XYZ file of C-alpha atoms in Angstrom:
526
model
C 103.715 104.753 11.412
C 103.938 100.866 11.460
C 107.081 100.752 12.548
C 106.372 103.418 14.978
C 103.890 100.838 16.570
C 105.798 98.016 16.577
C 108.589 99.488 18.690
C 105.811 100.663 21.348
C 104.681 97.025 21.418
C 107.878 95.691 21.565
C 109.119 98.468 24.615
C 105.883 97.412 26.220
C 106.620 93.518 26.509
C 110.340 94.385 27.494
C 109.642 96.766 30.140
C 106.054 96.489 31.898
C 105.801 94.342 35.202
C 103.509 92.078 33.255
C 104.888 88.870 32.978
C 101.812 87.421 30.244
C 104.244 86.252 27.783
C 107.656 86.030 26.861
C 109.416 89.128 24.263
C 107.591 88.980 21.102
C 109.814 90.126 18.072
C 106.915 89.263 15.939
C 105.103 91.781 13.371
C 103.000 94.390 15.526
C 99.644 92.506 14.642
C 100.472 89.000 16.024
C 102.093 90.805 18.917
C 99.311 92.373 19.950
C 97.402 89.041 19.634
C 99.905 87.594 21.915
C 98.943 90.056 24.540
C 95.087 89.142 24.413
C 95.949 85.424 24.091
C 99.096 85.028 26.439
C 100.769 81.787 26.571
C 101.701 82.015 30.716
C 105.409 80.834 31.558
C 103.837 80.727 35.337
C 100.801 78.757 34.424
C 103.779 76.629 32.855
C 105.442 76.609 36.259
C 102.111 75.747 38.092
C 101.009 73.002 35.933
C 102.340 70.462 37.735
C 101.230 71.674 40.901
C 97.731 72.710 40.619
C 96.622 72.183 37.596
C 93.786 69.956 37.839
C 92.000 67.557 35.101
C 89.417 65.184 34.973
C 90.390 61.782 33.917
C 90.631 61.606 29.825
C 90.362 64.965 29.739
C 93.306 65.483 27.159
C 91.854 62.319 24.561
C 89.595 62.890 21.620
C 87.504 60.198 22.672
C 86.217 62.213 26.123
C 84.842 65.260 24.467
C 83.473 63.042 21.670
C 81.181 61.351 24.073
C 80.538 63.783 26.216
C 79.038 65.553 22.991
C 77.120 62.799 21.616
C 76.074 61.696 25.318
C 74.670 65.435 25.685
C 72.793 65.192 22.032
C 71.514 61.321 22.992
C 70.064 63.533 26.462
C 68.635 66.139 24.325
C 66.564 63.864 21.699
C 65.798 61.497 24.328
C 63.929 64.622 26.125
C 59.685 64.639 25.663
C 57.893 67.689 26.027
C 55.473 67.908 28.773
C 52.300 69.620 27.754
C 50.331 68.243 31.216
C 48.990 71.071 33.377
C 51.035 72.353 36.058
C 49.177 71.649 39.577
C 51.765 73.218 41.572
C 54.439 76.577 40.695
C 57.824 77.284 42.461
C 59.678 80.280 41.394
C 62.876 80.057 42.774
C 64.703 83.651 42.800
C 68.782 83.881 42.919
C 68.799 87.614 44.069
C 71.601 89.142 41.755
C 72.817 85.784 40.469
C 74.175 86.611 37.100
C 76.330 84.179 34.864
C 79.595 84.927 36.555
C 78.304 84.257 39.980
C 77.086 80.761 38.871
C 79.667 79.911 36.868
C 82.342 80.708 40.029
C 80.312 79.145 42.251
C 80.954 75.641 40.859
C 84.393 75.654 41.534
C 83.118 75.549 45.526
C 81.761 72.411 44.010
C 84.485 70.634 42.862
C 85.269 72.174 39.554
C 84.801 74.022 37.113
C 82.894 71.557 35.416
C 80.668 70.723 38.527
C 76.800 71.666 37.726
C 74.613 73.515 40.056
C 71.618 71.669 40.836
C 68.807 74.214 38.708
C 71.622 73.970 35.818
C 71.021 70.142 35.047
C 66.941 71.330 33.814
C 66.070 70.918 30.435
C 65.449 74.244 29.363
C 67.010 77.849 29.551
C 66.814 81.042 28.394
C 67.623 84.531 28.885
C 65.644 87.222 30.579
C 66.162 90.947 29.791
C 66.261 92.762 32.934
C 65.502 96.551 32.380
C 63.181 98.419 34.041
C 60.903 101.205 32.624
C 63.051 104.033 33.559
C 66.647 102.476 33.828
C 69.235 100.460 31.923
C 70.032 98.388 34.924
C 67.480 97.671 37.066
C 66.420 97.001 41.121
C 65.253 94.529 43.128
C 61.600 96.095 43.092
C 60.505 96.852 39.849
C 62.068 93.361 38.722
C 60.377 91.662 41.472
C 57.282 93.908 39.713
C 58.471 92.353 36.442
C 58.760 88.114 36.987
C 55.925 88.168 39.522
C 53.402 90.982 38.091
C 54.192 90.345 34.275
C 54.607 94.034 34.200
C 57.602 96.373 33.871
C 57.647 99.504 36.238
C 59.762 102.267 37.596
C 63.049 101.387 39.703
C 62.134 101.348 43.674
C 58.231 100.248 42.960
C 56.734 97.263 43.738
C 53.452 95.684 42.556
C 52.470 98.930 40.309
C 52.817 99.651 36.756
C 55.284 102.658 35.196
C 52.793 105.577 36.064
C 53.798 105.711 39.373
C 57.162 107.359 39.949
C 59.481 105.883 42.849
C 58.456 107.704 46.474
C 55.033 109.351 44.970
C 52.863 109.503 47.735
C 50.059 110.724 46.017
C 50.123 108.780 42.942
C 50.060 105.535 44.896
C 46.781 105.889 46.243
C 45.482 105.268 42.677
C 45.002 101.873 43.295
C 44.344 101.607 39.109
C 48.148 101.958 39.144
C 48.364 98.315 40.862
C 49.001 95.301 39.180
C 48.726 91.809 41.164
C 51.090 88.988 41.104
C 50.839 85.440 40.056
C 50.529 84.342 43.811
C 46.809 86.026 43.922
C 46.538 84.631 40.149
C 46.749 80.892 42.219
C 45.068 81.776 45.362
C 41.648 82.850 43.049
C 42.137 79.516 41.431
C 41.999 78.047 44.150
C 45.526 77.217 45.080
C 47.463 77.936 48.037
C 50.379 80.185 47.701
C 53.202 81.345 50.047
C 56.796 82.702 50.480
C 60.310 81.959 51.380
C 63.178 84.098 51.682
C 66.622 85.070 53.473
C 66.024 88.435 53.443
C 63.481 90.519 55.742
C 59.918 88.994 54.309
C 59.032 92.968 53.877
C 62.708 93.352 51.221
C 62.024 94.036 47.906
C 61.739 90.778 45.829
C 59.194 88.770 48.375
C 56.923 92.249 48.763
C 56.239 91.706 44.907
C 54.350 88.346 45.902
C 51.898 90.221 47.825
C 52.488 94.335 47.987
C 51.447 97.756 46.370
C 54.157 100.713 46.855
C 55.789 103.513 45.496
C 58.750 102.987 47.832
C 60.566 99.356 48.426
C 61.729 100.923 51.719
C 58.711 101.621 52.783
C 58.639 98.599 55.287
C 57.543 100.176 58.038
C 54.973 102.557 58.985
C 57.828 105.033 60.060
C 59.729 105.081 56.701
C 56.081 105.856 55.349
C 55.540 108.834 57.817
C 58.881 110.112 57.277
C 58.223 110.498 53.537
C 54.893 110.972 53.531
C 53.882 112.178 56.692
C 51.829 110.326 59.776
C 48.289 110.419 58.034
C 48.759 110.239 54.426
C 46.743 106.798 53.753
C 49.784 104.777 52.493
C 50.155 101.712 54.113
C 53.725 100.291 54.427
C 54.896 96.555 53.457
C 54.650 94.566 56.769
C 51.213 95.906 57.344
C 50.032 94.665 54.073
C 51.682 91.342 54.437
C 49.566 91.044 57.462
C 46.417 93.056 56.679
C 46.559 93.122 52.671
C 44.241 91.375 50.408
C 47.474 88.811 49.328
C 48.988 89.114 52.473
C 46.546 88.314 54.484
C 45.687 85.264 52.561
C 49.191 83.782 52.057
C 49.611 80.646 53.988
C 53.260 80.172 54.778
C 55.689 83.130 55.221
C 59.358 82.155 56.422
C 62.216 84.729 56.146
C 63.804 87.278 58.082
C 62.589 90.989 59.532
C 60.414 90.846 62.773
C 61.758 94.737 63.324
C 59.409 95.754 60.896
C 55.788 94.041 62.592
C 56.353 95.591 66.354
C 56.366 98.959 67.412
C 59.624 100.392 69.066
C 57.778 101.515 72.568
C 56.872 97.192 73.065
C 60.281 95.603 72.386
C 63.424 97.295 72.026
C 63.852 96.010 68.147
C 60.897 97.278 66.974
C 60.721 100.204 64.214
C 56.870 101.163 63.936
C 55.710 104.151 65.296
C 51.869 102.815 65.240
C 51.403 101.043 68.360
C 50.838 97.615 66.547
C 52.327 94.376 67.118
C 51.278 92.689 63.715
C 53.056 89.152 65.030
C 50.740 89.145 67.630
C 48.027 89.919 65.461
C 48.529 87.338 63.042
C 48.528 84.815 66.019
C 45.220 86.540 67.288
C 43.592 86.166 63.848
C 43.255 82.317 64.595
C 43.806 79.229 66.708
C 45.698 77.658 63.799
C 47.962 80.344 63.109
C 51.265 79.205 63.721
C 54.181 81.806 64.636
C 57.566 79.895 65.009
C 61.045 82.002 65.731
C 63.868 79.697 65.581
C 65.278 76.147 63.450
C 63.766 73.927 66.166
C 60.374 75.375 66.517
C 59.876 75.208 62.127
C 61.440 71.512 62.873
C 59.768 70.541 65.206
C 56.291 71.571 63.601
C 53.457 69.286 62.748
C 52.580 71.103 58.885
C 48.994 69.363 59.071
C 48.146 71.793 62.274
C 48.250 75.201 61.360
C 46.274 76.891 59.082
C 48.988 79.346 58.483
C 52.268 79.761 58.768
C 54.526 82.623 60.093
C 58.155 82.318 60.612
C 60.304 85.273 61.294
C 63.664 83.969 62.514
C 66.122 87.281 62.761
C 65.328 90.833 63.639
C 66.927 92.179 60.101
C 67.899 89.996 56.980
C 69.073 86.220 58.013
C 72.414 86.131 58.835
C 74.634 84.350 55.901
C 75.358 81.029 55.989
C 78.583 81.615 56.510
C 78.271 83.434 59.618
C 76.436 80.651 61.100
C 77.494 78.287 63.757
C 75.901 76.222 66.357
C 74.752 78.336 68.021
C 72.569 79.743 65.268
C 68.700 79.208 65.596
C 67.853 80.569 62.156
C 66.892 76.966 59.405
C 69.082 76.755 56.751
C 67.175 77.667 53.570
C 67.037 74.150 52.144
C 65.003 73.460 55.957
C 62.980 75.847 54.770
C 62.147 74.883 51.548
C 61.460 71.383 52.635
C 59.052 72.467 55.184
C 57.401 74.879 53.049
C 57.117 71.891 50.082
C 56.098 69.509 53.154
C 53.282 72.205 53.983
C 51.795 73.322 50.858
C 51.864 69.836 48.970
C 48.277 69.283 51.456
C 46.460 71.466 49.277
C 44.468 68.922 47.076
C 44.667 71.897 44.446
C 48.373 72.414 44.124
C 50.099 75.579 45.353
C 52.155 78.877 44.211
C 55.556 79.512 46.044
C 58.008 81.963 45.966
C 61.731 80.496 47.302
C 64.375 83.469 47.501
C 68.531 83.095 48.163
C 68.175 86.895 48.518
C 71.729 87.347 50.047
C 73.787 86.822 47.063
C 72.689 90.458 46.064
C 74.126 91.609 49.865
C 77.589 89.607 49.240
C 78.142 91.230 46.203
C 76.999 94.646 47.150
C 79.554 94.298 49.983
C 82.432 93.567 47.370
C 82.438 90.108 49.831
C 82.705 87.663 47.058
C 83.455 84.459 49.388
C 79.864 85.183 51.001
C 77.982 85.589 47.387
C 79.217 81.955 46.248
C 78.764 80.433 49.500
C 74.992 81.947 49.250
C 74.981 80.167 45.269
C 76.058 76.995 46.741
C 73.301 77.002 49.604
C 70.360 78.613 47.094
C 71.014 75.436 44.903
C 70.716 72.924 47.495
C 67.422 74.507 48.381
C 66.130 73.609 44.575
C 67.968 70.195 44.623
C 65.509 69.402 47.720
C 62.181 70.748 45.400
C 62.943 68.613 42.924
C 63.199 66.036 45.145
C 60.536 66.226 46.889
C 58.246 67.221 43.909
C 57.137 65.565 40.431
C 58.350 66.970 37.314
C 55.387 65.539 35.528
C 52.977 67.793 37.847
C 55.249 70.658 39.342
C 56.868 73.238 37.466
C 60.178 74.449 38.318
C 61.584 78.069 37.227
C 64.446 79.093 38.774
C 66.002 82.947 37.725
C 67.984 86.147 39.071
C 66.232 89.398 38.988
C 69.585 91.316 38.002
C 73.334 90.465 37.754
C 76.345 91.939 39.076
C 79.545 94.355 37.873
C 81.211 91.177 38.755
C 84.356 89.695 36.604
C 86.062 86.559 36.402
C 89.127 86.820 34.565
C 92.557 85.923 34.425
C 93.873 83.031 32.719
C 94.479 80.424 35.474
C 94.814 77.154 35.695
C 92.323 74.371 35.952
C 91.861 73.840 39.684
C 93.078 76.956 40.871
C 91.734 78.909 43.740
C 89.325 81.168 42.652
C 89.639 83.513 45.394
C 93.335 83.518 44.622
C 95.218 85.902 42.394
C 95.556 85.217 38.841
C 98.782 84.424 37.305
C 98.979 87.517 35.102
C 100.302 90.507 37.058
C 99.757 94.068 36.271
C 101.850 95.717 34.123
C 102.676 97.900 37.572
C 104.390 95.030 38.654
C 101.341 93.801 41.066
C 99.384 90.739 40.718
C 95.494 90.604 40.335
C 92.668 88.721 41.499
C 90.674 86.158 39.106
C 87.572 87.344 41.132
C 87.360 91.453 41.353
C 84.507 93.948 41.204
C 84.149 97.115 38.801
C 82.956 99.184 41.551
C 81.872 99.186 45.095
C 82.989 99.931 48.593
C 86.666 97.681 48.501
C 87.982 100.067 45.734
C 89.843 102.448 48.635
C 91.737 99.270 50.136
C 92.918 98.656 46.937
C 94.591 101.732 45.657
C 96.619 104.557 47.207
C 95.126 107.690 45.870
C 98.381 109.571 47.441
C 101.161 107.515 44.978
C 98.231 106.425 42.344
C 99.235 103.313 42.710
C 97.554 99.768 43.167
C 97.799 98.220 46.705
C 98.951 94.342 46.672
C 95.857 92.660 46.424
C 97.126 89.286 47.775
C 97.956 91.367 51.363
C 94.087 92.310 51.589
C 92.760 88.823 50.577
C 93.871 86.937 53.048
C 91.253 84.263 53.610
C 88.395 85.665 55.958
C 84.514 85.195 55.153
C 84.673 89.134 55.516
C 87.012 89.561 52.632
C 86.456 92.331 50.338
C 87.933 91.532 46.668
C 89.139 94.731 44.545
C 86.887 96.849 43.026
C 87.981 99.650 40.265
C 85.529 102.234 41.253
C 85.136 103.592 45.291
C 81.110 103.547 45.644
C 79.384 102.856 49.332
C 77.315 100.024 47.670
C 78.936 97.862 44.602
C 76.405 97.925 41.740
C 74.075 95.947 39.868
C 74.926 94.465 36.398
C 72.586 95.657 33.066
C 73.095 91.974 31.596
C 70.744 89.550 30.909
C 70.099 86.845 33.519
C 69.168 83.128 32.626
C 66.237 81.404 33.520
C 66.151 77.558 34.155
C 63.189 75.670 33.661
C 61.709 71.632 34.385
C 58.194 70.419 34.506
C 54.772 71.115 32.587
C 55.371 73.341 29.509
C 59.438 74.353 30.675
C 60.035 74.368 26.864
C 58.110 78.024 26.788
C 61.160 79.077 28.971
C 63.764 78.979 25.975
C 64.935 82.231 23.689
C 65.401 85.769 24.571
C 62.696 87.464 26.320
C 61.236 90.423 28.239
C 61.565 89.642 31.940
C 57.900 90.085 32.338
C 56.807 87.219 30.562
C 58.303 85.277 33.231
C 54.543 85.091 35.355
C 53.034 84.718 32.306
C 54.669 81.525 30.757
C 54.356 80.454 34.568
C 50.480 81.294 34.592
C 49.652 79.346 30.675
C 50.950 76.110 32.382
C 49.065 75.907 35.336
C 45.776 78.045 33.983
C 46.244 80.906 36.399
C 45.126 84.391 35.887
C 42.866 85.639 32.716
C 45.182 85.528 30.114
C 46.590 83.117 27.781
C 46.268 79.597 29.041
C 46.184 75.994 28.240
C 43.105 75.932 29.728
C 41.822 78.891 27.650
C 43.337 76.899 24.749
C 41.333 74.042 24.725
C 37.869 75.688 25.264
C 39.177 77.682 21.855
């Protein structure tokens, strides 16, 4: 039998397309290592030409410091125990580890640092919902904002109310509120930010109850529910809900969703209401701005509240951009939103999402997803600017990963939208970057031969590119894995370990004495 599998291991070096490692005439065991642990005669070839190394890189002495230089950072570290006057929760929709980890190679390097990845503390959040292994934007959203798990496809409820139950949602002792009303009855002012429609999944859990995260619109309600069945969709409670209505900045995406279709041609209710115009009518001070200039351009000690809706649908990816655009840039918006809130003598909640990662990846369009990474982290490099550590506390996580892989042995400095230097044993290179499902999958293979398509003559550069996928699905996935969780400011040491994703609001809330549960401020009158 053993040498039975040596001569299978030996026939499969000699005659596969895979060029991993030279003919191993080795016993069967370290052969078999040498396929898991190849030693690349391309990488060889490369080295010279793109293999790319930080100065004293290859000496003893580099990593030595760098070590003790990270240990000297670590002891030299206090804990603050101060109270938190103001909260941002910044939300990477879908970043998982390999998404941030890739991304810093549009930085530089591989070991570049995203700007939320220099914080103190991290720590892992388990992502499952109630009723699923791998979870959704809305019942995560549910989760880190609510401190409650619920069902996949429900927002601001607990896990007695099924997804699309449009009876059980009228039990308003189903809802659960999030940390944003926890601040506003303490006195605080709390608001929103996203890239996404401001009615999408993970900004509705600041402020919404549903049974149904596509329930933006009164239309999507009727057509599940029918016309009179006392459900009210997102957008309406953004505008007429008991958060909603009381949140004082709101910048993202999805104006389709506030106007009726028979008033302007983009419009999607069927309920005769134009809730922009209502917000404007509610007061003098609102302010409703529509493009980059107008948020620019604004005075933030005017309004009383903001609105900014600057695309019909979702913002458009950075990418897609040009200068023509009028949408703000997300770090414009976070720096207005900062410069607006910081009035508030009593500090302030805010919700910051890059929510078009999660659409990248979806799409298989890796170059987007990264791109998105690279623009969500300048958006926290301008909070921490612009706030103090000693008073503001920073928490910056993902909802969900991806079935995203990085993979492939190549070298430092490589292009990581490039193949990898390991080809197949078909005889057909591979990406380092590639998907384990999603919509690319059918560009990739010929179901006709069964055989793999040339990956390198479908990547060929464009923002649009899809990179391979193993299983044909219209949508790629979400990943079941935990996500990390970054942390600086008042009491960011709680953010360390392995934990439920719900505790998220509540480690948020014990800093800055928001809500009625455990506290520093419920500690000390102990």
């Amino acid at each position: 039998m053993l040498l039975q599998t040596n001569v299978v291991i030996v026939i499969a070096l000699l005659f596969t397309g895979c060029y991993a490692a030279p003919e191993c005439t080795r016993s069967a065991e370290y052969c078999k290592d040498r396929l898991m642990h190849p030693d690349l005669e391309e990488t060889k070839g490369q080295q010279q030409q793109q293999g790319r190394r930080v100065d004293g890189e290859e000496t003893t002495a580099y990593w030595r410091e760098h070590g003790i230089n990270f240990v000297k950072g670590k002891l030299g570290e206090k804990l603050n125990k101060g109270k938190a006057k103001n909260v941002i929760l910044f939300l990477g929709d879908g970043m998982g580890v390999t998404t941030t980890s890739t991304a810093r190679t549009l930085l530089g390097g591989e070991e570049k640092s995203l700007s939320f990845e220099l914080f103190p503390h991290t720590g892992l959040s388990k992502t499952y919902s109630v009723d699923l292994i791998v979870p959704d934007s809305a019942c995560t959203a549910t989760a880190y904002l609510c401190g409650v798990k619920a069902q996949e496809g429900t927002i601001g409820v607990n896990g007695f109310v099924p997804r699309t139950d449009c009876k059980v949602i009228l039990d308003k002792t189903n809802y659960v509120d999030s940390i944003a009303k926890w601040a506003m009855d303490a006195g605080k002012w709390s608001g929103l930010v996203t890239t996404t429609r401001v009615t999408h999944a993970s900004p509705a859990g600041v402020y919404a109850h549903t049974a149904e995260r596509d329930w933006e619109n009164d239309a999507e309600v009727a057509n599940d529910c029918g016309a009179k069945s006392g459900v009210e969709d997102i957008a309406y409670q953004l505008i007429n809900g008991e958060v909603g209505s009381k949140l004082k900045l709101i910048l993202g995406g999805g104006r389709k969703n506030f106007v009726d279709s028979t008033l302007v041609e983009w419009g999607k209710r069927i309920d005769g209401l134009n809730l922009i115009e209502q917000f404007k009518a509610e007061s003098t001070k609102n302010v409703y701005v529509d493009t980059e200039q107008d948020l620019m351009d604004l005075d933030v000690t005017q309004p009383d509240r903001i609105l900014g809706l600057f695309q019909d649908d979702h913002m458009l990816y950075h990418m897609e951009t040009n200068e023509s655009t009028t949408q703000p840039t997300l770090e414009q918006m976070t720096r207005k939103a900062i410069e607006y809130m910081s009035q508030n003598d009593e500090g302030y909640f805010l919700f910051i999402e890059g929510g078009r990662i999660d659409h990248a990846h979806h799409d298989n369009y890796a170059r987007m997803a990264l791109d998105e990474t690279v623009e969500f982290s300048k958006a926290i490099a301008a909070a921490r600017e612009l706030t103090n550590e000693e008073d503001t506390l920073l928490v910056v996580t993902a909802d969900h990963s991806h079935a995203f892989a990085y993979a492939g042995y190549a070298n430092r400095g490589t292009d990581v939208f490039s193949k990898a230097p390991v080809i197949g044993n078909d005889g057909i290179p591979h990406m380092i970057l590639s998907y384990a499902n999603g919509p690319s999958a059918v560009n990739f293979y010929k179901a006709e031969t069964k055989e793999r398509v040339d990956p390198t003559t479908v990547v060929t550069g464009s923002r649009y590119d899809e990179f391979p996928a193993g299983v044909p699905l219209d949508s790629e996935t979400h990943g079941g894995d935990d996500v990390l969780v970054y942390a600086l400011g008042p009491w960011s040491h709680l953010f360390t370990g392995v934990y439920e994703q719900n505790t998220i609001p509540h480690m948020m809330a014990y800093s800055a004495c928001l809500g009625d549960g455990l506290t520093i401020c419920s500690q000390t009158k102990s």
